[in-house]
XYZ file of C-alpha atoms in Angstrom:
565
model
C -209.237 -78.428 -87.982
C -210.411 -80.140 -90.862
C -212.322 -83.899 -90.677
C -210.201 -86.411 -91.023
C -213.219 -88.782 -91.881
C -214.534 -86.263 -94.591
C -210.854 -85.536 -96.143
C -210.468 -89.182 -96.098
C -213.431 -89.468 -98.290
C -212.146 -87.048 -100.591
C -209.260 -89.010 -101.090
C -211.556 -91.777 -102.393
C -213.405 -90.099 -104.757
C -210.928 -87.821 -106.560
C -208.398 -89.636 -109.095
C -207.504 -86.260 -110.336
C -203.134 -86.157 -109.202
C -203.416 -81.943 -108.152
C -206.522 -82.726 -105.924
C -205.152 -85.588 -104.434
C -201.994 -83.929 -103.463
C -203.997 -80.998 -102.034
C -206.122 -83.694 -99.670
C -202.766 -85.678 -99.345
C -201.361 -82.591 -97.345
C -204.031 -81.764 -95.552
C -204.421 -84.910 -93.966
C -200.533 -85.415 -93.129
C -201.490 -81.485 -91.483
C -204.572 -82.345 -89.796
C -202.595 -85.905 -88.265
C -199.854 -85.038 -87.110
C -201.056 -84.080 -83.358
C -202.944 -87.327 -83.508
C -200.995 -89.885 -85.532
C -197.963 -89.294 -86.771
C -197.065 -92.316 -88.328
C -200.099 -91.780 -90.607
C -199.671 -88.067 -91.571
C -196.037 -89.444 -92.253
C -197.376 -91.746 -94.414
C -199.779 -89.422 -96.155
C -197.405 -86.273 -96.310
C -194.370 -88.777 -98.115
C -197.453 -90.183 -100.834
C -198.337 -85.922 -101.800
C -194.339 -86.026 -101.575
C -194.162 -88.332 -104.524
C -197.403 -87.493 -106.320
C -196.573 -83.687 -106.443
C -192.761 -84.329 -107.422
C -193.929 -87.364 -110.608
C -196.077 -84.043 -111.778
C -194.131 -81.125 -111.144
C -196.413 -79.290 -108.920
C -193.687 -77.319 -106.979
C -195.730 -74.734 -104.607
C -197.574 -78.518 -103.636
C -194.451 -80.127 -103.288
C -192.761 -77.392 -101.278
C -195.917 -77.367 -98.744
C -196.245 -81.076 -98.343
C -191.920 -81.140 -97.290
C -192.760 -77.871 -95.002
C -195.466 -80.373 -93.590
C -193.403 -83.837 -93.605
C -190.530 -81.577 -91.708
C -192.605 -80.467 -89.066
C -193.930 -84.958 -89.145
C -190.134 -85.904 -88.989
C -189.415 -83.655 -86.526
C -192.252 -84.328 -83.588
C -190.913 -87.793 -84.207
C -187.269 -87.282 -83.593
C -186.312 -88.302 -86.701
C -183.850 -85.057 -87.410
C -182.157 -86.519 -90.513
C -185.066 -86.962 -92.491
C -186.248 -83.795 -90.875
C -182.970 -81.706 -92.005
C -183.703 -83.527 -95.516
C -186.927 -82.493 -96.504
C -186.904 -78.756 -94.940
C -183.244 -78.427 -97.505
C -185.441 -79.491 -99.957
C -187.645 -77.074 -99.700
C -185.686 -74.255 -99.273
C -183.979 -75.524 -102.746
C -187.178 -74.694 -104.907
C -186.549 -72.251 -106.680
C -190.599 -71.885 -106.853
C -191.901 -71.571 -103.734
C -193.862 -68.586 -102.551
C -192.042 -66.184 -100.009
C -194.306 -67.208 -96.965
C -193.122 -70.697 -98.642
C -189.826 -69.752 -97.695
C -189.980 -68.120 -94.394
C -191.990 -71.365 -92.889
C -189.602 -73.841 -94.033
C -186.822 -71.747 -92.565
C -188.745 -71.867 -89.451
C -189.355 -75.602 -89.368
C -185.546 -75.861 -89.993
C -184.529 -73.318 -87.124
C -186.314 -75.910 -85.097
C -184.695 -78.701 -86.205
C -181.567 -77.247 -85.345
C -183.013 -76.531 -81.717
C -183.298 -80.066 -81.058
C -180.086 -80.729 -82.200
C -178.387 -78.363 -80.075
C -177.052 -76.457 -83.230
C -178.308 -72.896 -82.165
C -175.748 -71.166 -83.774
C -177.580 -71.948 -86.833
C -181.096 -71.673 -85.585
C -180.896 -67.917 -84.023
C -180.412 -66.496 -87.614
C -183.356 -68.413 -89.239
C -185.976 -67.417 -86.641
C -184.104 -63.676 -87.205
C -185.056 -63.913 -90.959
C -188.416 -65.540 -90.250
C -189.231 -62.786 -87.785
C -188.239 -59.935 -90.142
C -190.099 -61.298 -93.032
C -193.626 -61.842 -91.077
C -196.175 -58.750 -90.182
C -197.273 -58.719 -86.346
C -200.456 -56.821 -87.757
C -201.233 -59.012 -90.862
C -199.772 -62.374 -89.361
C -200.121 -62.472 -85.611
C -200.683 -66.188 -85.286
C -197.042 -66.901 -87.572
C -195.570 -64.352 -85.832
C -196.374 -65.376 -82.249
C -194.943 -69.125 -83.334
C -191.835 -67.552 -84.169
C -191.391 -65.821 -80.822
C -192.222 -68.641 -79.139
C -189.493 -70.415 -80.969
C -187.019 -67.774 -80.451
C -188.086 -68.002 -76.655
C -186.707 -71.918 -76.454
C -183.791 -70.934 -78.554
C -182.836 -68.616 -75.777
C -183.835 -70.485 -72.998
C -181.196 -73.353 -74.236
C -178.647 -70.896 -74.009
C -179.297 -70.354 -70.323
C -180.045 -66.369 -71.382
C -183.439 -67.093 -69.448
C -184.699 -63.380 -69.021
C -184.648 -63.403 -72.638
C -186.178 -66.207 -73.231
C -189.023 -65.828 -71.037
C -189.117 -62.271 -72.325
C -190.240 -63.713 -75.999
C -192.614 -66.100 -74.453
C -194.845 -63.872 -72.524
C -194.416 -61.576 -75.706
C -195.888 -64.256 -78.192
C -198.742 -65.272 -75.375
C -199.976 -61.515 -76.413
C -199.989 -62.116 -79.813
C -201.899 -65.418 -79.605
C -204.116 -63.742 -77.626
C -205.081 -60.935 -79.956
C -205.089 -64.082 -82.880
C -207.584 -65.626 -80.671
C -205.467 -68.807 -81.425
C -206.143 -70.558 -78.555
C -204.415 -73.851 -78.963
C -201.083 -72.232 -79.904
C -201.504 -69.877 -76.986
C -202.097 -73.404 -75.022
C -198.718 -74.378 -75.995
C -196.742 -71.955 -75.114
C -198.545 -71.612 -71.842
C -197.098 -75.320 -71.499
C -193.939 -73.813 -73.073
C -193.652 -70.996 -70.004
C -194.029 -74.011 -67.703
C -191.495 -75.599 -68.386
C -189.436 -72.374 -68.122
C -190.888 -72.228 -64.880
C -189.944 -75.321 -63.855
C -186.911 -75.781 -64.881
C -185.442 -72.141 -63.836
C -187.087 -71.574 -60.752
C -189.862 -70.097 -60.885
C -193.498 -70.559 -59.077
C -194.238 -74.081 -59.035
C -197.984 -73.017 -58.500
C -197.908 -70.945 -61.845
C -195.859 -73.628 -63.554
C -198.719 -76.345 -62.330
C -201.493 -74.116 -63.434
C -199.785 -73.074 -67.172
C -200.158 -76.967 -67.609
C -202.948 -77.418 -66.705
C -204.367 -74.262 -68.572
C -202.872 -76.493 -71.414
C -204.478 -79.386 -71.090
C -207.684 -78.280 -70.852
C -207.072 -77.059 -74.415
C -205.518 -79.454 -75.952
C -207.767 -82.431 -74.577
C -210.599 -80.594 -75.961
C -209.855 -81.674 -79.704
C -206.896 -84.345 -81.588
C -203.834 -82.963 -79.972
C -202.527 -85.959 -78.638
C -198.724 -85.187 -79.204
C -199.146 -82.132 -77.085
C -201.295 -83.994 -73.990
C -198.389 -86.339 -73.891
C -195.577 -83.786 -73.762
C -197.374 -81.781 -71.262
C -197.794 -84.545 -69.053
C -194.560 -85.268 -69.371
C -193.718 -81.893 -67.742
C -196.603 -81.998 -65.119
C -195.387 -85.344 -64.061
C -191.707 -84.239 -63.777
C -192.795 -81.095 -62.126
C -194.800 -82.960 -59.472
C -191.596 -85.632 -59.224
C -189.535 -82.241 -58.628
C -191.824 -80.615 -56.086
C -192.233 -84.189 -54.027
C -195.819 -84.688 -55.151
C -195.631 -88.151 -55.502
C -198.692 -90.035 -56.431
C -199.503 -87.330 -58.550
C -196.064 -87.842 -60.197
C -196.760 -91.481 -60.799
C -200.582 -91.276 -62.532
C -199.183 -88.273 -64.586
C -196.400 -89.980 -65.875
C -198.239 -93.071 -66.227
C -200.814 -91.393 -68.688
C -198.282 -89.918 -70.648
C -196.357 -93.431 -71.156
C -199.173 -94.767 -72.567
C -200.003 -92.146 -74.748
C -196.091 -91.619 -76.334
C -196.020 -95.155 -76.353
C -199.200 -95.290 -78.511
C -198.179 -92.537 -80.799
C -194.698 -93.715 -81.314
C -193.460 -90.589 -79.722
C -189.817 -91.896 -78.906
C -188.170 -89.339 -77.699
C -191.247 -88.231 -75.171
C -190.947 -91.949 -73.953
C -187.616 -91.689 -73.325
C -187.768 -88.475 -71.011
C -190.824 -90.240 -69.308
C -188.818 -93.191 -68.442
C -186.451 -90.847 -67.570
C -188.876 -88.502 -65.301
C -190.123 -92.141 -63.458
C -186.407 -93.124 -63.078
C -185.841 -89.695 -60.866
C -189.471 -90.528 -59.050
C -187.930 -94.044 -58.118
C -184.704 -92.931 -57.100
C -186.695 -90.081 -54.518
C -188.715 -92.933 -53.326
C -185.553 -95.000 -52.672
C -186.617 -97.627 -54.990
C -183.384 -98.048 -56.888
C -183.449 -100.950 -59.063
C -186.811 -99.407 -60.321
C -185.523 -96.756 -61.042
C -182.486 -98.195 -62.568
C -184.901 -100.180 -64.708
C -186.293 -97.101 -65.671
C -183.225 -95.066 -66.578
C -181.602 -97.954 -68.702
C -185.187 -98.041 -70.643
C -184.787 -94.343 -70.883
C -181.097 -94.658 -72.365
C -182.336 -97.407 -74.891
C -184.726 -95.008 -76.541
C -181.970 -92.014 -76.342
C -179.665 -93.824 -78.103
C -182.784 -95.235 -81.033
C -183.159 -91.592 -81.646
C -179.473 -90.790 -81.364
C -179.974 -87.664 -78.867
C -176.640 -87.133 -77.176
C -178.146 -84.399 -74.943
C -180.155 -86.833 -72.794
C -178.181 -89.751 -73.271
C -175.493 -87.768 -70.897
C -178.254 -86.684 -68.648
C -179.485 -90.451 -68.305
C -175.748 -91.634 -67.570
C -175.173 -89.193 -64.476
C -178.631 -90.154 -63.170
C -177.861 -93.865 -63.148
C -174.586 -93.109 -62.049
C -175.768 -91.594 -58.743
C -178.367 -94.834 -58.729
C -175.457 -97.250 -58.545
C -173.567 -95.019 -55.741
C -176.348 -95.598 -53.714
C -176.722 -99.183 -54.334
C -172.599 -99.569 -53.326
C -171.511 -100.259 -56.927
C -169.204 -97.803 -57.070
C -167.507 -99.874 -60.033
C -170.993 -99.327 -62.675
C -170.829 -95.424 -61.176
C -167.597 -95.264 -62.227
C -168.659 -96.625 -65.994
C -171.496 -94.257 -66.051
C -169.155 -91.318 -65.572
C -166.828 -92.380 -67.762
C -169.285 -92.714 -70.692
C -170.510 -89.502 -69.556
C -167.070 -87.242 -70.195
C -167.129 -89.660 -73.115
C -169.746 -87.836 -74.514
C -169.494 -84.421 -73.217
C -166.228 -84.678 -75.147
C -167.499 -85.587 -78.286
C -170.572 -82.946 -78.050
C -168.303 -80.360 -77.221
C -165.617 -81.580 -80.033
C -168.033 -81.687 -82.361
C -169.971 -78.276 -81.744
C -166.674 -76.865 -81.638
C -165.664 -78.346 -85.184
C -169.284 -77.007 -86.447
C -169.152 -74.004 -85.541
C -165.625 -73.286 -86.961
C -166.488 -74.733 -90.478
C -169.623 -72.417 -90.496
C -167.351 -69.234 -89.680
C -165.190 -70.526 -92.227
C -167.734 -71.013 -94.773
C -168.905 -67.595 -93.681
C -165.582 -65.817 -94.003
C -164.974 -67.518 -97.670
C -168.526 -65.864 -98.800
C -167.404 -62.459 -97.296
C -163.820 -62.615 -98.708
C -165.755 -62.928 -102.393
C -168.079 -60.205 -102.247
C -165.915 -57.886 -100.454
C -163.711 -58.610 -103.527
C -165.994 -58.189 -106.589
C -167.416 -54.889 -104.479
C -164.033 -53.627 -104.914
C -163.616 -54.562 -108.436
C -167.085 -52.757 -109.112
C -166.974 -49.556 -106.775
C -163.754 -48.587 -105.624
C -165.031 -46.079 -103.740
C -164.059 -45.046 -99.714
C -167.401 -45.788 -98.455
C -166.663 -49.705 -100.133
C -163.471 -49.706 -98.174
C -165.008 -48.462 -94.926
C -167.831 -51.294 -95.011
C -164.945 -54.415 -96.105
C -163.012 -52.915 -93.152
C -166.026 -53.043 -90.182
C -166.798 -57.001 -91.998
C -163.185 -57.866 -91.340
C -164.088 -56.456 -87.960
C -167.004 -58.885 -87.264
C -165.185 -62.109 -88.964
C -162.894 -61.007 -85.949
C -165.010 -61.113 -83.597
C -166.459 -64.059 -84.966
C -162.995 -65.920 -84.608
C -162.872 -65.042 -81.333
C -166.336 -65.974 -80.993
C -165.241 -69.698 -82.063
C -162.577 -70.398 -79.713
C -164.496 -69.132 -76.397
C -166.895 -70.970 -74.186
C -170.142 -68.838 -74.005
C -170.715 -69.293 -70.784
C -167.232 -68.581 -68.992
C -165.185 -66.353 -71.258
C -162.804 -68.954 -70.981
C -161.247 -70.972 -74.040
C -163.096 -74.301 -75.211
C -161.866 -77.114 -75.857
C -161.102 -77.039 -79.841
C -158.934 -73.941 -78.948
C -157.096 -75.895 -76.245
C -156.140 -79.048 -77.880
C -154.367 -76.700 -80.806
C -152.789 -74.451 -78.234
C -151.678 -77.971 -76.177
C -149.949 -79.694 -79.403
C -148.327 -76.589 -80.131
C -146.949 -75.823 -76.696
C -146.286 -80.192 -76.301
C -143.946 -79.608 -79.262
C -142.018 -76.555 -77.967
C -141.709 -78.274 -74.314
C -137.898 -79.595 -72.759
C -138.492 -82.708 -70.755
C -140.048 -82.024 -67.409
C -141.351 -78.755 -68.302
C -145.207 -78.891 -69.379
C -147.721 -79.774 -66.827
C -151.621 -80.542 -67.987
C -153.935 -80.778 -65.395
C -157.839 -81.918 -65.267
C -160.462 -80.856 -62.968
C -164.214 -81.178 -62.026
C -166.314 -79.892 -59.859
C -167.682 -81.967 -57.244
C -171.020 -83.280 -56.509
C -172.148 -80.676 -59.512
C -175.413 -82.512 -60.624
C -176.785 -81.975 -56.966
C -175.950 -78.158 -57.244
C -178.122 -78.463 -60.073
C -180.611 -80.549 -59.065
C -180.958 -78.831 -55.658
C -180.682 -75.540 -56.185
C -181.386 -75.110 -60.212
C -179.487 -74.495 -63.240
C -179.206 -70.714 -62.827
C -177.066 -71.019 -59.817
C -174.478 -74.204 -61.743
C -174.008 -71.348 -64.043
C -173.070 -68.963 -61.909
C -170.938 -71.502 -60.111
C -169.048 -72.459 -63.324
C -168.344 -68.605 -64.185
C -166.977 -67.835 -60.612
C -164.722 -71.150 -61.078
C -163.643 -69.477 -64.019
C -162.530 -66.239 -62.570
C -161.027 -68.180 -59.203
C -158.695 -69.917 -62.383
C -158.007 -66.268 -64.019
C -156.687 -64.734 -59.974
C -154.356 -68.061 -58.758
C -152.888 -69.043 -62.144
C -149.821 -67.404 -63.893
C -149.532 -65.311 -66.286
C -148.171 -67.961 -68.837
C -150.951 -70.605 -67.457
C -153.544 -71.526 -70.498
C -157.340 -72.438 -68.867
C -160.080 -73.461 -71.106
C -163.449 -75.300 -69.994
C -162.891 -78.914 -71.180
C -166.777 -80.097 -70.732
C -169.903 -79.622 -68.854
C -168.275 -79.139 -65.183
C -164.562 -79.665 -66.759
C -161.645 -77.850 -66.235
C -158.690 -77.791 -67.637
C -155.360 -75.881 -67.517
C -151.830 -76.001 -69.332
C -148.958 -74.889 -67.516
C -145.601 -74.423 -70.136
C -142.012 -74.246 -68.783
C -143.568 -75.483 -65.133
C -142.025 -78.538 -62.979
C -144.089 -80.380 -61.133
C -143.428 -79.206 -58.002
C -144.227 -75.622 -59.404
C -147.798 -77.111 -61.140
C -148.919 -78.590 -57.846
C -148.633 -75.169 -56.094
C -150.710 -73.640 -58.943
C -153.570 -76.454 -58.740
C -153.554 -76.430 -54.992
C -154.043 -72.669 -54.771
C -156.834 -72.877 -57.376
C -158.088 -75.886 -55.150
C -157.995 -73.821 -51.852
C -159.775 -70.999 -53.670
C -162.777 -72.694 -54.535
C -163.360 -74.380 -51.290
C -162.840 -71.356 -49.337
C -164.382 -69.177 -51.899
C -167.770 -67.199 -50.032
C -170.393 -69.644 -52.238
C -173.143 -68.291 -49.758
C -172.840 -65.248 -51.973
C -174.748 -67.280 -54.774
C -176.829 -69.371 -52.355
C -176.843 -69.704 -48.813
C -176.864 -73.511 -48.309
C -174.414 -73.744 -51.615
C -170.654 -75.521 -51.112
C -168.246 -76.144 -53.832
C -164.873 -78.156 -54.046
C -163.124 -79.081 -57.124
C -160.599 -82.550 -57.712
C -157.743 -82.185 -59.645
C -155.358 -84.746 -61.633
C -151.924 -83.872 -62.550
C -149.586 -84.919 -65.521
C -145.948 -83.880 -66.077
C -145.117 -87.195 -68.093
C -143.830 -85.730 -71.456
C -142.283 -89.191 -72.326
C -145.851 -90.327 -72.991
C -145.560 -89.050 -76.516
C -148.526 -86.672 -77.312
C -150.664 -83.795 -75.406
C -153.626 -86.144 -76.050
C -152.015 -88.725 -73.514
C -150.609 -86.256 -71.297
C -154.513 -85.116 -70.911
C -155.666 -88.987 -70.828
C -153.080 -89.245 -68.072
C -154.231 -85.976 -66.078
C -158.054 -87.662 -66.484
C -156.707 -90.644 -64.695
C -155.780 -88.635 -61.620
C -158.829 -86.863 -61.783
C -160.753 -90.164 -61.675
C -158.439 -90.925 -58.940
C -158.825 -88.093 -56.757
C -162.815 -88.122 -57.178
C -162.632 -92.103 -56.081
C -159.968 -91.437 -52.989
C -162.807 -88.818 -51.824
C -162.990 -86.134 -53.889
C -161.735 -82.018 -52.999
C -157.670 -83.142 -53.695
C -154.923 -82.794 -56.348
C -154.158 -86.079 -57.345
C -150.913 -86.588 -59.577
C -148.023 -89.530 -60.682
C -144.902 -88.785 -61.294
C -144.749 -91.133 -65.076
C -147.554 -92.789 -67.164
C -150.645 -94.334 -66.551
C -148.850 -97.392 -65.253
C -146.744 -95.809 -62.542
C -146.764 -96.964 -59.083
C -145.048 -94.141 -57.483
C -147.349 -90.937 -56.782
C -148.236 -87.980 -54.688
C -151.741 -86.655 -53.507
C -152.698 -83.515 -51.681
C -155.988 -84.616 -49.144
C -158.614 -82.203 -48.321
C -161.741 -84.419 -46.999
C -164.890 -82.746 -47.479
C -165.252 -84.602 -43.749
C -163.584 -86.072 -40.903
C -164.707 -89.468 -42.104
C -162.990 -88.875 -44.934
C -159.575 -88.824 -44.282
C -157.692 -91.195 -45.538
């Protein structure tokens, strides 16, 4: 790494605008592990020196670097920004290109959008030489790796890592192979694996990264340690970790690091049974979510403090917290859903025009056999748009559409809309990892597919959401359906996935056409599904009118004896 001190004098002694731009850059570079506010600082001046003069190869490295600045710091607008900027030069260099397409593929990342961050790290990987460019290379397996681990395909994503550790290695770039030891971790961790390996990949880390200015990456790797050793019931170790790496993210102006710290000391309180610490803790961990706008740990923030106010008997500020929480499942969902579809769109428009200017200019068979295997793909696409990943079943987008329509068709007293979650679904999670929630939400989905009808729409409605649309069905004939699918999943053979695992699902029930929309028969439905989670949870709830009725029928199936009403 360069010397800050000695690039700094540089600066001071050069008035010449190309070699100030050229220090300018390499300073933002050389301080953004250290302090970012500065390299911002010095990466937006070579911004503005390079653009007043036209130097656009300098210009298009100093966004690259101000991307990379914007990013560490959460700041994704300014982030997207720049890295479309420099992708719109028309004169940067090739390897120009290909790193500001990386930069941007992890921008998306953090913003959940990986639709559009799986074909940028394609294109990056195609255009860079694993002989010639090992070190580039390796960086964007590594990225590929957290792409995939997101997307819960963990085999492949720990596939990529251990693949760019090998290149790093044979680079001899030892502080990139430090971070994505930390990087394997937290895959570790998270998915598990060995704790013991997961400890020691940090700590291989650290050693690294202590050893010279890489202050962002100590503080995210404590971050990790200390949540691992909070996870494995390590507890003083837990609480120096996480205290180091407060101070540091605090210091650097890392906000979204603080925020998961908060967040990992929260989780340490709660174990310890120190709940308005910890509920100190979350709320400061929610404040900084919502400063950097990340909707992702915002909802994982409000189901943590809602299980902190369950425990402390305020059932009424759980109940909040989960509310806020479908609150923004929905909108993450609804607006993934709406991204995605204007991208295919977008997509489909661009195809339509070259498949018809090819046929203008060839005419030929082979032309027709190629525009006939794209329409092929934009199929597959479509279908690709309306389905949840992770279930095969329809999403959300797909079932509000397929709910107006069907609302619109419907005589009175024939459309029923019901709502379900599954219960107590962070602590499957939290107890026996992410891995098994997934399987659990795939077998829900194919217990929905063998007790509904034939005419019955399902579709996954959020995280642990279900929901299902029954046309030409009385009431009487919908509470069968969502009874059997109730009975299914509680008797289902869950030891199959995990020994110790259980699983029951509540249920809420509208038939109320005279509300006036699909949107309020499904507000009504989530009403009864609040209602059978707060009357104890594993039941069908359902009213026979609005949201106001007074007149309604449950079915009851405690998870205990204590819990009959």
């Amino acid at each position: 790494m360069p010397d800050i001190l000695e690039l700094e004098r540089q600066l001071n002694l050069t008035d010449l605008p190309l070699e100030r731009v050229g220090v300018l850059i390499e300073l933002c570079k050389s301080l953004r592990t250290s302090h970012l506010a500065q390299a911002i600082h010095f990466g937006e001046e070579a911004r503005s020196l390079a653009q007043r003069h036209e130097y656009w190869s300098e210009l298009t490295e100093a966004l690259i670097g101000l991307g990379w600045c914007y990013h560490d710091s959460a700041d994704y607008r300014m982030a997207l920004e720049v890295l479309e900027q420099a992708l719109g030069q028309h004169q940067e260099s090739g390897e120009q290109r290909l790193k500001a397409k990386h930069a941007l593929s992890c921008v998306y990342e953090r913003l959940g959008d990986y639709q559009n961050a799986l074909p940028l790290l394609g294109e990056v990987l195609k255009g860079t030489n694993p002989h010639l460019q090992p070190r580039e290379y390796a960086d964007t397996l590594n990225s590929t790796a957290i792409v995939y681990m997101e997307l819960h395909d963990h085999a492949e994503g720990m596939r990529y890592f251990r693949e760019s550790l090998e290149h790093y290695r044979q680079a001899k770039a030892w502080v990139r192979f430090a971070n994505t030891s930390a990087n394997l971790g937290v895959a570790l961790k998270k998915h598990d694996g060995d704790p013991l390996e997961a400890e020691q990949r940090f700590l291989d880390a650290l050693q690294v990264f202590e050893g010279g200015e890489y202050q962002t990456q100590v503080t995210t790797v404590l971050m990790n340690l200390g949540s691992l050793y909070v996870q494995t019931g390590r507890t003083l170790e837990a609480h120096e970790t996480l205290t180091r790496a407060l101070h540091l993210s605090t210091q650097l102006g890392l906000k979204l690091i603080e925020a998961y710290v908060h967040q990992k000391f929260g989780k340490l309180y709660l174990a310890q049974g120190q709940l308005e610490n910890a509920e100190k803790s979350f709320l400061e961990s929610l404040l900084l979510f919502g400063f950097v706008d990340f909707a992702k740990g915002e909802m994982e923030v409000r189901e943590d403090l809602a299980q902190v106010y369950r425990q402390m008997g305020n059932f009424e500020a759980a109940f909040h917290e989960l509310k806020a929480l479908h609150t923004l499942e929905r909108k993450h969902f609804d607006e993934t859903s709406n991204k995605r579809l204007r991208q295919l769109l977008a997509q489909f428009e661009v195809d339509k025009e070259r498949r018809e200017a090819e046929i203008e200019r060839l005419k030929t068979v082979e032309l027709e056999n190629l525009l006939q295997e794209k329409s092929r793909l934009v199929e597959q696409l479509e279908q690709l748009s309306i389905t949840d990943g992770l279930t095969g079943l329809y999403n959300r987008r797909y079932l509000d559409s397929e709910a107006r329509r069907v609302y619109g068709e419907a005589r009175a007293g024939e459309l029923c809309i019901s709502l379900a979650d599954i219960d107590f679904f962070k602590r499957v999670n939290d107890t026996f990892g992410h891995a098994t929630g997934d399987e659990v939400l795939k077998q829900i989905a194919v217990l929905y597919r063998e007790n509904t009808r034939a005419g019955d729409f399902v579709a996954r409605y959020g995280g642990e959401e279900f929901a299902l649309v029954m046309p030409h069905t009385r009431v009487n004939e919908a509470l069968e359906v969502c009874e059997r699918v109730r009975s299914a999943v509680e008797h289902y053979e869950w030891s199959t996935i995990h020994p110790q695992l259980r699983v029951t699902l509540s249920l809420g029930l509208c038939s109320a056409l005279e509300l006036g929309s699909h949107e309020k028969m499904l507000q009504n439905a989530d009403h009864w599904l609040y209602q059978a989670k707060h009357e104890g949870k594993n039941r069908v709830r359902y009213g026979f009118s609005g949201l106001q009725t007074l007149e309604a029928g449950v079915y009851v199936h405690p998870l205990t004896a204590q819990e009959t009403q």
